[in-house]
Amino acid sequence: MVPGNAIRFESVIDRFTSQNGMHYIDVPDEVAQPFTSPTPLRLVCLLNGKLEFHCALRPKGNGSFYISIGTPIRQQLKLRPGDKVQVVIWKDDSEYGRKMPEELQELLTIDEEGNRCFQALKPSEQRGIIYYVDGAKNNQIRVDRAIKMIDRLKKK
């Protein structure tokens, strides 16, 4: 559900010639301004009213900002460079900057040592684990991935 303080704008799918050809959308300065901070700010983005995802507002280095549009998002919405997109963004108030998969949350609830190790990670490392676990298509694979990642953390 889109909150009342969300900001709407239109942008175009573009691609960096460097940075491995990463796809992105430009965020207009007046839209980016309320979300700027010294570190990349976590946002929720809704594209074309169809696909909601967690992301970061990133500086381009020339004073402007962008949001990365990864391959799974482009494929799901059938987007190509040059396509116009309707964008809605708002501040991500979730604890980890991503939706926590139930399987990982359950494991962290019952595994105190694993939870301590997970909480000791940098936020970006936590998001990486959450992304990896949540990327599995079925419940059992998410469980297996969660166990694998927490076991690795405990061995460090």
N, CA, C and O atoms as a DFTB+ gen file, in Angstrom:
624 C
 N C O
     1  1       0.842      -1.184       0.000
     2  2       0.000       0.000       0.000
     3  2       0.886       1.247       0.000
     4  3       1.823       1.355       0.791
     5  1       0.586       2.159      -0.874
     6  2       1.376       3.377      -1.020
     7  2       0.981       4.373       0.069
     8  3      -0.192       4.731       0.183
     9  1       1.959       4.828       0.878
    10  2       1.634       5.796       1.932
    11  2       1.319       7.182       1.350
    12  3       1.679       7.488       0.213
    13  1       0.656       7.991       2.136
    14  2       0.256       9.326       1.691
    15  2       1.412      10.263       1.408
    16  3       1.263      11.223       0.651
    17  1       2.586       9.992       2.018
    18  2       3.727      10.885       1.816
    19  2       4.615      10.439       0.646
    20  3       5.715      10.963       0.472
    21  1       4.151       9.492      -0.141
    22  2       4.919       9.008      -1.288
    23  2       5.007      10.095      -2.348
    24  3       4.132      10.955      -2.451
    25  1       6.076      10.042      -3.132
    26  2       6.286      11.015      -4.201
    27  2       6.240      10.293      -5.538
    28  3       6.854       9.241      -5.715
    29  1       5.497      10.879      -6.481
    30  2       5.313      10.294      -7.807
    31  2       6.082      11.103      -8.845
    32  3       6.148      12.330      -8.773
    33  1       6.665      10.388      -9.818
    34  2       7.334      11.057     -10.929
    35  2       7.456      10.080     -12.095
    36  3       7.205       8.883     -11.954
    37  1       7.841      10.609     -13.227
    38  2       8.070       9.787     -14.415
    39  2       9.554       9.814     -14.727
    40  3      10.211      10.842     -14.559
    41  1      10.079       8.696     -15.176
    42  2      11.490       8.627     -15.542
    43  2      11.630       7.687     -16.747
    44  3      10.643       7.187     -17.285
    45  1      12.866       7.466     -17.146
    46  2      13.164       6.624     -18.305
    47  2      14.233       5.620     -17.905
    48  3      15.190       5.977     -17.219
    49  1      14.084       4.383     -18.318
    50  2      15.111       3.363     -18.065
    51  2      16.349       3.733     -18.875
    52  3      16.271       3.941     -20.086
    53  1      17.478       3.814     -18.205
    54  2      18.739       4.156     -18.857
    55  2      19.777       3.130     -18.433
    56  3      19.513       2.267     -17.596
    57  1      20.964       3.238     -19.025
    58  2      22.017       2.270     -18.729
    59  2      23.357       2.989     -18.661
    60  3      23.707       3.753     -19.560
    61  1      24.108       2.740     -17.585
    62  2      25.444       3.300     -17.472
    63  2      26.360       2.638     -18.502
    64  3      26.267       1.433     -18.738
    65  1      27.239       3.424     -19.108
    66  2      28.222       2.827     -20.011
    67  2      29.322       2.162     -19.208
    68  3      29.954       1.216     -19.679
    69  1      29.554       2.650     -17.995
    70  2      30.492       1.989     -17.083
    71  2      29.666       1.196     -16.068
    72  3      28.490       0.929     -16.312
    73  1      30.250       0.823     -14.958
    74  2      29.565       0.080     -13.883
    75  2      28.870      -1.172     -14.426
    76  3      27.748      -1.487     -14.032
    77  1      29.541      -1.875     -15.324
    78  2      29.016      -3.114     -15.902
    79  2      27.684      -2.930     -16.623
    80  3      26.895      -3.870     -16.722
    81  1      27.435      -1.739     -17.120
    82  2      26.208      -1.508     -17.878
    83  2      24.940      -1.566     -17.061
    84  3      23.882      -1.908     -17.588
    85  1      25.024      -1.240     -15.787
    86  2      23.878      -1.299     -14.886
    87  2      22.740      -0.398     -15.381
    88  3      22.978       0.716     -15.847
    89  1      21.517      -0.887     -15.274
    90  2      20.336      -0.110     -15.643
    91  2      19.850       0.690     -14.437
    92  3      20.012       0.279     -13.288
    93  1      19.254       1.835     -14.729
    94  2      18.817       2.717     -13.651
    95  2      17.738       3.667     -14.152
    96  3      17.464       3.754     -15.349
    97  1      17.136       4.375     -13.205
    98  2      16.268       5.508     -13.537
    99  2      16.818       6.722     -12.814
   100  3      17.262       6.632     -11.670
   101  1      16.784       7.859     -13.494
   102  2      17.150       9.118     -12.859
   103  2      16.024       9.555     -11.938
   104  3      14.845       9.362     -12.235
   105  1      16.410      10.147     -10.815
   106  2      15.440      10.706      -9.882
   107  2      15.604      12.221      -9.938
   108  3      16.680      12.731      -9.625
   109  1      14.564      12.948     -10.327
   110  2      14.681      14.406     -10.415
   111  2      15.142      15.021      -9.092
   112  3      14.801      14.533      -8.015
   113  1      15.918      16.094      -9.190
   114  2      16.479      16.742      -8.002
   115  2      15.423      17.084      -6.963
   116  3      15.628      16.853      -5.771
   117  1      14.290      17.636      -7.404
   118  2      13.254      18.041      -6.450
   119  2      12.616      16.837      -5.769
   120  3      12.103      16.956      -4.656
   121  1      12.641      15.683      -6.422
   122  2      12.126      14.453      -5.820
   123  2      13.156      13.884      -4.852
   124  3      12.804      13.446      -3.757
   125  1      14.431      13.889      -5.251
   126  2      15.504      13.310      -4.441
   127  2      15.772      14.109      -3.169
   128  3      16.133      13.530      -2.145
   129  1      15.602      15.418      -3.217
   130  2      15.993      16.302      -2.115
   131  2      15.478      15.868      -0.755
   132  3      16.269      15.845       0.188
   133  1      14.202      15.520      -0.586
   134  2      13.742      15.121       0.752
   135  2      14.361      13.805       1.252
   136  3      14.307      13.504       2.445
   137  1      14.944      13.034       0.338
   138  2      15.487      11.731       0.697
   139  2      17.008      11.699       0.775
   140  3      17.581      10.649       1.064
   141  1      17.665      12.807       0.530
   142  2      19.132      12.790       0.503
   143  2      19.703      12.749       1.914
   144  3      19.151      13.322       2.854
   145  1      20.823      12.053       2.025
   146  2      21.527      11.928       3.295
   147  2      22.974      11.569       2.974
   148  3      23.283      11.224       1.833
   149  1      23.875      11.645       3.972
   150  2      25.281      11.310       3.701
   151  2      25.485       9.860       3.243
   152  3      26.438       9.569       2.519
   153  1      24.606       8.962       3.656
   154  2      24.700       7.560       3.232
   155  2      23.500       7.248       2.339
   156  3      22.474       7.922       2.434
   157  1      23.612       6.230       1.467
   158  2      22.462       5.894       0.617
   159  2      21.232       5.592       1.478
   160  3      21.278       4.761       2.385
   161  1      20.150       6.278       1.176
   162  2      18.921       6.123       1.942
   163  2      18.074       5.012       1.348
   164  3      17.898       4.941       0.132
   165  1      17.554       4.152       2.200
   166  2      16.707       3.051       1.757
   167  2      15.298       3.569       1.439
   168  3      14.708       4.334       2.201
   169  1      14.788       3.129       0.297
   170  2      13.471       3.524      -0.176
   171  2      12.675       2.292      -0.586
   172  3      13.222       1.201      -0.749
   173  1      11.388       2.490      -0.748
   174  2      10.541       1.520      -1.418
   175  2      10.114       2.199      -2.711
   176  3       9.745       3.373      -2.718
   177  1      10.167       1.446      -3.804
   178  2       9.859       1.980      -5.122
   179  2       8.755       1.133      -5.750
   180  3       8.779      -0.095      -5.671
   181  1       7.808       1.790      -6.361
   182  2       6.735       1.121      -7.096
   183  2       6.846       1.565      -8.548
   184  3       6.749       2.757      -8.841
   185  1       7.051       0.608      -9.464
   186  2       7.186       0.928     -10.884
   187  2       5.909       0.557     -11.634
   188  3       5.390      -0.552     -11.505
   189  1       5.420       1.510     -12.416
   190  2       4.251       1.319     -13.278
   191  2       3.049       0.754     -12.521
   192  3       2.198       0.085     -13.107
   193  1       2.983       1.027     -11.220
   194  2       1.855       0.573     -10.416
   195  2       1.779      -0.931     -10.258
   196  3       0.765      -1.451      -9.793
   197  1       2.858      -1.658     -10.646
   198  2       2.801      -3.118     -10.664
   199  2       3.806      -3.815      -9.765
   200  3       3.498      -4.854      -9.182
   201  1       5.001      -3.259      -9.644
   202  2       6.064      -3.976      -8.941
   203  2       6.692      -3.083      -7.877
   204  3       7.237      -2.021      -8.177
   205  1       6.605      -3.534      -6.640
   206  2       7.168      -2.813      -5.500
   207  2       8.446      -3.515      -5.072
   208  3       8.485      -4.741      -4.974
   209  1       9.505      -2.727      -4.815
   210  2      10.769      -3.302      -4.383
   211  2      11.521      -2.322      -3.493
   212  3      11.310      -1.111      -3.553
   213  1      12.405      -2.876      -2.666
   214  2      13.253      -2.076      -1.794
   215  2      14.480      -1.660      -2.590
   216  3      14.991      -2.434      -3.399
   217  1      14.955      -0.437      -2.362
   218  2      16.090       0.069      -3.126
   219  2      16.795       1.165      -2.330
   220  3      16.420       1.479      -1.201
   221  1      17.824       1.738      -2.950
   222  2      18.548       2.854      -2.346
   223  2      18.594       3.998      -3.333
   224  3      18.690       3.783      -4.541
   225  1      18.527       5.210      -2.822
   226  2      18.738       6.410      -3.620
   227  2      20.240       6.636      -3.638
   228  3      20.841       6.872      -2.590
   229  1      20.850       6.568      -4.806
   230  2      22.311       6.628      -4.918
   231  2      22.743       7.874      -5.668
   232  3      22.093       8.290      -6.628
   233  1      23.856       8.473      -5.220
   234  2      24.375       9.652      -5.937
   235  2      25.100       9.244      -7.215
   236  3      25.818       8.245      -7.239
   237  1      24.908      10.017      -8.263
   238  2      25.594       9.765      -9.531
   239  2      27.007      10.343      -9.531
   240  3      27.849       9.945     -10.335
   241  1      27.256      11.277      -8.631
   242  2      28.574      11.907      -8.571
   243  2      28.575      13.293      -9.186
   244  3      29.532      14.047      -9.009
   245  1      27.526      13.637      -9.900
   246  2      27.427      14.965     -10.515
   247  2      26.354      15.814      -9.839
   248  3      25.903      16.819     -10.387
   249  1      25.953      15.393      -8.638
   250  2      24.916      16.114      -7.908
   251  2      23.525      15.547      -8.108
   252  3      22.596      15.935      -7.399
   253  1      23.360      14.638      -9.058
   254  2      22.051      14.024      -9.291
   255  2      22.013      12.626      -8.673
   256  3      23.031      12.110      -8.213
   257  1      20.823      12.023      -8.670
   258  2      20.626      10.734      -8.010
   259  2      19.926       9.755      -8.942
   260  3      19.282      10.146      -9.915
   261  1      20.069       8.458      -8.615
   262  2      19.440       7.411      -9.407
   263  2      19.007       6.262      -8.508
   264  3      19.404       6.157      -7.347
   265  1      18.174       5.400      -9.097
   266  2      17.768       4.144      -8.475
   267  2      18.123       3.044      -9.460
   268  3      17.758       3.110     -10.633
   269  1      18.834       2.036      -8.982
   270  2      19.224       0.904      -9.809
   271  2      18.003       0.030     -10.109
   272  3      17.183      -0.241      -9.231
   273  1      17.903      -0.401     -11.363
   274  2      16.802      -1.267     -11.789
   275  2      17.420      -2.568     -12.283
   276  3      17.879      -2.652     -13.422
   277  1      17.430      -3.574     -11.426
   278  2      18.096      -4.840     -11.725
   279  2      17.379      -5.670     -12.780
   280  3      16.230      -5.408     -13.136
   281  1      18.083      -6.666     -13.261
   282  2      17.572      -7.545     -14.316
   283  2      16.237      -8.197     -13.957
   284  3      15.329      -8.185     -14.788
   285  1      16.072      -8.774     -12.742
   286  2      14.769      -9.404     -12.448
   287  2      13.602      -8.417     -12.546
   288  3      12.516      -8.784     -12.995
   289  1      13.819      -7.187     -12.135
   290  2      12.758      -6.169     -12.194
   291  2      12.457      -5.842     -13.653
   292  3      11.294      -5.797     -14.054
   293  1      13.495      -5.616     -14.442
   294  2      13.306      -5.296     -15.868
   295  2      12.609      -6.448     -16.591
   296  3      11.716      -6.223     -17.408
   297  1      13.017      -7.672     -16.291
   298  2      12.403      -8.822     -16.959
   299  2      10.935      -8.971     -16.576
   300  3      10.085      -9.220     -17.431
   301  1      10.647      -8.818     -15.299
   302  2       9.269      -8.989     -14.841
   303  2       8.340      -7.958     -15.481
   304  3       7.202      -8.277     -15.826
   305  1       8.825      -6.716     -15.642
   306  2       7.992      -5.658     -16.217
   307  2       8.238      -5.469     -17.717
   308  3       7.641      -4.597     -18.349
   309  1       9.137      -6.309     -18.282
   310  2       9.480      -6.234     -19.715
   311  2       9.962      -4.830     -20.089
   312  3       9.486      -4.241     -21.059
   313  1      10.908      -4.302     -19.313
   314  2      11.436      -2.952     -19.529
   315  2      12.755      -2.995     -20.276
   316  3      13.573      -3.892     -20.073
   317  1      12.950      -2.013     -21.144
   318  2      14.186      -1.883     -21.906
   319  2      14.664      -0.438     -21.812
   320  3      13.879       0.462     -21.512
   321  1      15.952      -0.219     -22.069
   322  2      16.445       1.169     -22.081
   323  2      15.589       2.031     -23.012
   324  3      15.247       1.638     -24.127
   325  1      15.262       3.211     -22.509
   326  2      14.427       4.140     -23.267
   327  2      12.957       4.083     -22.899
   328  3      12.209       4.999     -23.238
   329  1      12.517       3.021     -22.208
   330  2      11.116       2.910     -21.801
   331  2      10.807       3.906     -20.691
   332  3      11.585       4.060     -19.749
   333  1       9.663       4.582     -20.807
   334  2       9.198       5.469     -19.749
   335  2       8.560       4.633     -18.650
   336  3       7.900       3.630     -18.921
   337  1       8.764       5.056     -17.408
   338  2       8.163       4.369     -16.272
   339  2       7.520       5.375     -15.332
   340  3       8.008       6.491     -15.155
   341  1       6.419       4.954     -14.739
   342  2       5.771       5.734     -13.694
   343  2       6.349       5.235     -12.366
   344  3       6.339       4.035     -12.093
   345  1       6.846       6.154     -11.551
   346  2       7.567       5.792     -10.335
   347  2       6.902       6.425      -9.119
   348  3       6.509       7.591      -9.147
   349  1       6.783       5.647      -8.060
   350  2       6.337       6.157      -6.763
   351  2       7.387       5.697      -5.760
   352  3       7.717       4.512      -5.705
   353  1       7.918       6.634      -4.962
   354  2       8.901       6.267      -3.948
   355  2       8.485       6.808      -2.583
   356  3       7.803       7.827      -2.477
   357  1       8.920       6.091      -1.538
   358  2       8.731       6.545      -0.168
   359  2       9.830       5.939       0.695
   360  3      10.460       4.949       0.323
   361  1      10.045       6.552       1.854
   362  2      11.085       6.101       2.775
   363  2      10.768       4.691       3.270
   364  3       9.639       4.383       3.653
   365  1      11.786       3.857       3.251
   366  2      11.649       2.480       3.729
   367  2      11.858       2.482       5.240
   368  3      12.966       2.724       5.720
   369  1      10.800       2.213       5.977
   370  2      10.887       2.200       7.439
   371  2      11.061       0.795       7.997
   372  3      10.986       0.599       9.210
   373  1      11.295      -0.196       7.118
   374  2      11.478      -1.558       7.607
   375  2      12.786      -1.657       8.391
   376  3      13.709      -0.873       8.171
   377  1      12.858      -2.598       9.280
   378  2      14.011      -2.733      10.174
   379  2      15.322      -2.958       9.426
   380  3      16.363      -2.438       9.829
   381  1      15.278      -3.721       8.351
   382  2      16.511      -4.097       7.654
   383  2      16.643      -3.499       6.257
   384  3      17.632      -3.764       5.573
   385  1      15.683      -2.709       5.823
   386  2      15.747      -2.154       4.479
   387  2      15.333      -3.158       3.418
   388  3      15.545      -2.929       2.228
   389  1      14.759      -4.242       3.831
   390  2      14.203      -5.289       2.972
   391  2      13.163      -6.036       3.808
   392  3      13.179      -5.983       5.038
   393  1      12.279      -6.718       3.131
   394  2      11.299      -7.560       3.822
   395  2      12.013      -8.802       4.343
   396  3      12.688      -9.499       3.585
   397  1      11.864      -9.075       5.627
   398  2      12.497     -10.241       6.256
   399  2      11.700     -11.497       5.913
   400  3      10.510     -11.563       6.220
   401  1      12.323     -12.496       5.286
   402  2      11.609     -13.750       5.006
   403  2      11.222     -14.452       6.315
   404  3      11.997     -14.469       7.271
   405  1      10.035     -15.020       6.344
   406  2       9.549     -15.698       7.548
   407  2      10.507     -16.793       7.998
   408  3      10.724     -16.984       9.195
   409  1      11.076     -17.510       7.037
   410  2      11.949     -18.631       7.362
   411  2      13.204     -18.165       8.100
   412  3      13.638     -18.808       9.056
   413  1      13.780     -17.060       7.664
   414  2      14.963     -16.521       8.328
   415  2      14.588     -15.953       9.698
   416  3      15.325     -16.137      10.666
   417  1      13.458     -15.271       9.784
   418  2      13.003     -14.718      11.060
   419  2      12.790     -15.820      12.087
   420  3      13.185     -15.675      13.244
   421  1      12.171     -16.918      11.673
   422  2      11.948     -18.050      12.579
   423  2      13.266     -18.616      13.093
   424  3      13.416     -18.900      14.281
   425  1      14.222     -18.773      12.173
   426  2      15.525     -19.311      12.567
   427  2      16.218     -18.386      13.561
   428  3      16.783     -18.853      14.550
   429  1      16.180     -17.076      13.308
   430  2      16.825     -16.124      14.209
   431  2      16.139     -16.096      15.576
   432  3      16.778     -15.814      16.590
   433  1      14.850     -16.388      15.601
   434  2      14.104     -16.423      16.861
   435  2      14.538     -17.602      17.727
   436  3      14.621     -17.472      18.948
   437  1      14.814     -18.747      17.112
   438  2      15.143     -19.938      17.901
   439  2      16.651     -20.166      18.072
   440  3      17.059     -20.977      18.904
   441  1      17.474     -19.465      17.300
   442  2      18.929     -19.651      17.355
   443  2      19.584     -18.383      17.907
   444  3      19.899     -17.462      17.153
   445  1      19.787     -18.341      19.225
   446  2      20.328     -17.142      19.871
   447  2      21.698     -16.755      19.335
   448  3      21.949     -15.586      19.040
   449  1      22.584     -17.738      19.209
   450  2      23.930     -17.441      18.713
   451  2      23.871     -16.921      17.273
   452  3      24.558     -15.960      16.926
   453  1      23.057     -17.557      16.452
   454  2      22.893     -17.116      15.065
   455  2      22.333     -15.709      14.999
   456  3      22.763     -14.907      14.171
   457  1      21.382     -15.403      15.861
   458  2      20.795     -14.064      15.907
   459  2      21.837     -13.028      16.319
   460  3      21.898     -11.943      15.741
   461  1      22.657     -13.359      17.318
   462  2      23.719     -12.420      17.738
   463  2      24.685     -12.150      16.589
   464  3      25.077     -11.006      16.356
   465  1      25.065     -13.198      15.879
   466  2      25.982     -13.046      14.736
   467  2      25.348     -12.194      13.638
   468  3      26.005     -11.335      13.049
   469  1      24.062     -12.441      13.369
   470  2      23.356     -11.687      12.330
   471  2      23.247     -10.211      12.721
   472  3      23.484      -9.327      11.898
   473  1      22.889      -9.953      13.972
   474  2      22.735      -8.570      14.429
   475  2      24.061      -7.812      14.445
   476  3      24.070      -6.584      14.359
   477  1      25.186      -8.533      14.554
   478  2      26.501      -7.898      14.581
   479  2      26.978      -7.475      13.186
   480  3      27.956      -6.737      13.065
   481  1      26.299      -7.933      12.147
   482  2      26.691      -7.583      10.779
   483  2      26.345      -6.135      10.441
   484  3      25.482      -5.529      11.076
   485  1      27.024      -5.589       9.435
   486  2      26.661      -4.280       8.891
   487  2      25.289      -4.421       8.232
   488  3      24.935      -5.504       7.767
   489  1      24.511      -3.329       8.189
   490  2      23.191      -3.408       7.547
   491  2      23.241      -3.945       6.118
   492  3      22.358      -4.702       5.713
   493  1      24.254      -3.565       5.356
   494  2      24.334      -4.056       3.970
   495  2      24.569      -5.564       3.930
   496  3      24.075      -6.242       3.029
   497  1      25.315      -6.093       4.894
   498  2      25.550      -7.541       4.960
   499  2      24.264      -8.271       5.363
   500  3      23.963      -9.345       4.842
   501  1      23.513      -7.680       6.293
   502  2      22.229      -8.266       6.673
   503  2      21.291      -8.320       5.471
   504  3      20.637      -9.333       5.225
   505  1      21.232      -7.205       4.717
   506  2      20.364      -7.175       3.529
   507  2      20.790      -8.209       2.504
   508  3      19.944      -8.802       1.835
   509  1      22.096      -8.434       2.371
   510  2      22.580      -9.436       1.435
   511  2      22.071     -10.825       1.785
   512  3      21.653     -11.580       0.906
   513  1      22.106     -11.159       3.063
   514  2      21.600     -12.463       3.507
   515  2      20.092     -12.543       3.299
   516  3      19.583     -13.553       2.813
   517  1      19.382     -11.490       3.663
   518  2      17.926     -11.462       3.489
   519  2      17.578     -11.625       2.013
   520  3      16.668     -12.379       1.671
   521  1      18.289     -10.929       1.146
   522  2      18.047     -11.003      -0.299
   523  2      18.274     -12.421      -0.806
   524  3      17.472     -12.949      -1.577
   525  1      19.370     -13.031      -0.370
   526  2      19.702     -14.391      -0.797
   527  2      18.631     -15.389      -0.354
   528  3      18.175     -16.207      -1.153
   529  1      18.234     -15.324       0.905
   530  2      17.228     -16.253       1.423
   531  2      15.887     -16.019       0.733
   532  3      15.217     -16.972       0.334
   533  1      15.498     -14.762       0.594
   534  2      14.186     -14.432       0.028
   535  2      14.102     -14.729      -1.465
   536  3      13.006     -14.837      -2.014
   537  1      15.247     -14.860      -2.123
   538  2      15.252     -15.108      -3.563
   539  2      14.847     -16.512      -3.955
   540  3      14.606     -16.770      -5.134
   541  1      14.767     -17.421      -3.009
   542  2      14.378     -18.802      -3.315
   543  2      12.889     -18.863      -3.639
   544  3      12.075     -18.160      -3.040
   545  1      12.560     -19.704      -4.584
   546  2      11.169     -19.793      -5.055
   547  2      10.238     -20.569      -4.131
   548  3       9.026     -20.354      -4.142
   549  1      10.811     -21.481      -3.320
   550  2       9.901     -22.233      -2.451
   551  2      10.388     -22.229      -1.008
   552  3      11.541     -21.916      -0.712
   553  1       9.474     -22.585      -0.135
   554  2       9.688     -22.530       1.305
   555  2      10.886     -23.356       1.756
   556  3      11.699     -22.870       2.542
   557  1      11.014     -24.579       1.285
   558  2      12.095     -25.455       1.746
   559  2      13.466     -24.899       1.357
   560  3      14.411     -24.979       2.142
   561  1      13.576     -24.346       0.174
   562  2      14.865     -23.771      -0.239
   563  2      15.184     -22.537       0.600
   564  3      16.346     -22.307       0.933
   565  1      14.169     -21.736       0.949
   566  2      14.405     -20.578       1.833
   567  2      14.887     -21.054       3.204
   568  3      15.794     -20.453       3.780
   569  1      14.290     -22.128       3.734
   570  2      14.728     -22.700       5.013
   571  2      16.176     -23.157       4.906
   572  3      16.998     -22.843       5.767
   573  1      16.485     -23.899       3.846
   574  2      17.852     -24.410       3.652
   575  2      18.858     -23.275       3.540
   576  3      19.938     -23.343       4.127
   577  1      18.514     -22.237       2.793
   578  2      19.420     -21.093       2.634
   579  2      19.622     -20.358       3.957
   580  3      20.736     -19.948       4.282
   581  1      18.541     -20.195       4.716
   582  2      18.651     -19.500       6.002
   583  2      19.591     -20.265       6.934
   584  3      20.457     -19.664       7.570
   585  1      19.426     -21.572       7.018
   586  2      20.283     -22.400       7.874
   587  2      21.731     -22.315       7.412
   588  3      22.638     -22.163       8.230
   589  1      21.948     -22.413       6.121
   590  2      23.298     -22.357       5.556
   591  2      23.988     -21.027       5.906
   592  3      25.144     -21.021       6.329
   593  1      23.286     -19.916       5.731
   594  2      23.895     -18.613       5.973
   595  2      24.168     -18.380       7.464
   596  3      25.217     -17.844       7.818
   597  1      23.255     -18.769       8.323
   598  2      23.456     -18.570       9.756
   599  2      24.562     -19.498      10.257
   600  3      25.361     -19.097      11.103
   601  1      24.623     -20.727       9.749
   602  2      25.723     -21.615      10.123
   603  2      27.070     -21.024       9.718
   604  3      28.040     -21.133      10.468
   605  1      27.143     -20.407       8.555
   606  2      28.392     -19.763       8.117
   607  2      28.788     -18.630       9.046
   608  3      29.964     -18.471       9.376
   609  1      27.803     -17.840       9.470
   610  2      28.085     -16.735      10.380
   611  2      28.640     -17.229      11.708
   612  3      29.549     -16.624      12.277
   613  1      28.092     -18.319      12.190
   614  2      28.541     -18.856      13.492
   615  2      29.942     -19.433      13.420
   616  3      30.612     -19.531      14.448
   617  1      30.402     -19.815      12.251
   618  2      31.743     -20.392      12.080
   619  2      32.829     -19.335      11.926
   620  3      34.017     -19.652      11.985
   621  1      32.427     -18.073      11.729
   622  2      33.424     -17.005      11.544
   623  2      34.190     -16.735      12.810
   624  3      35.064     -15.869      12.829
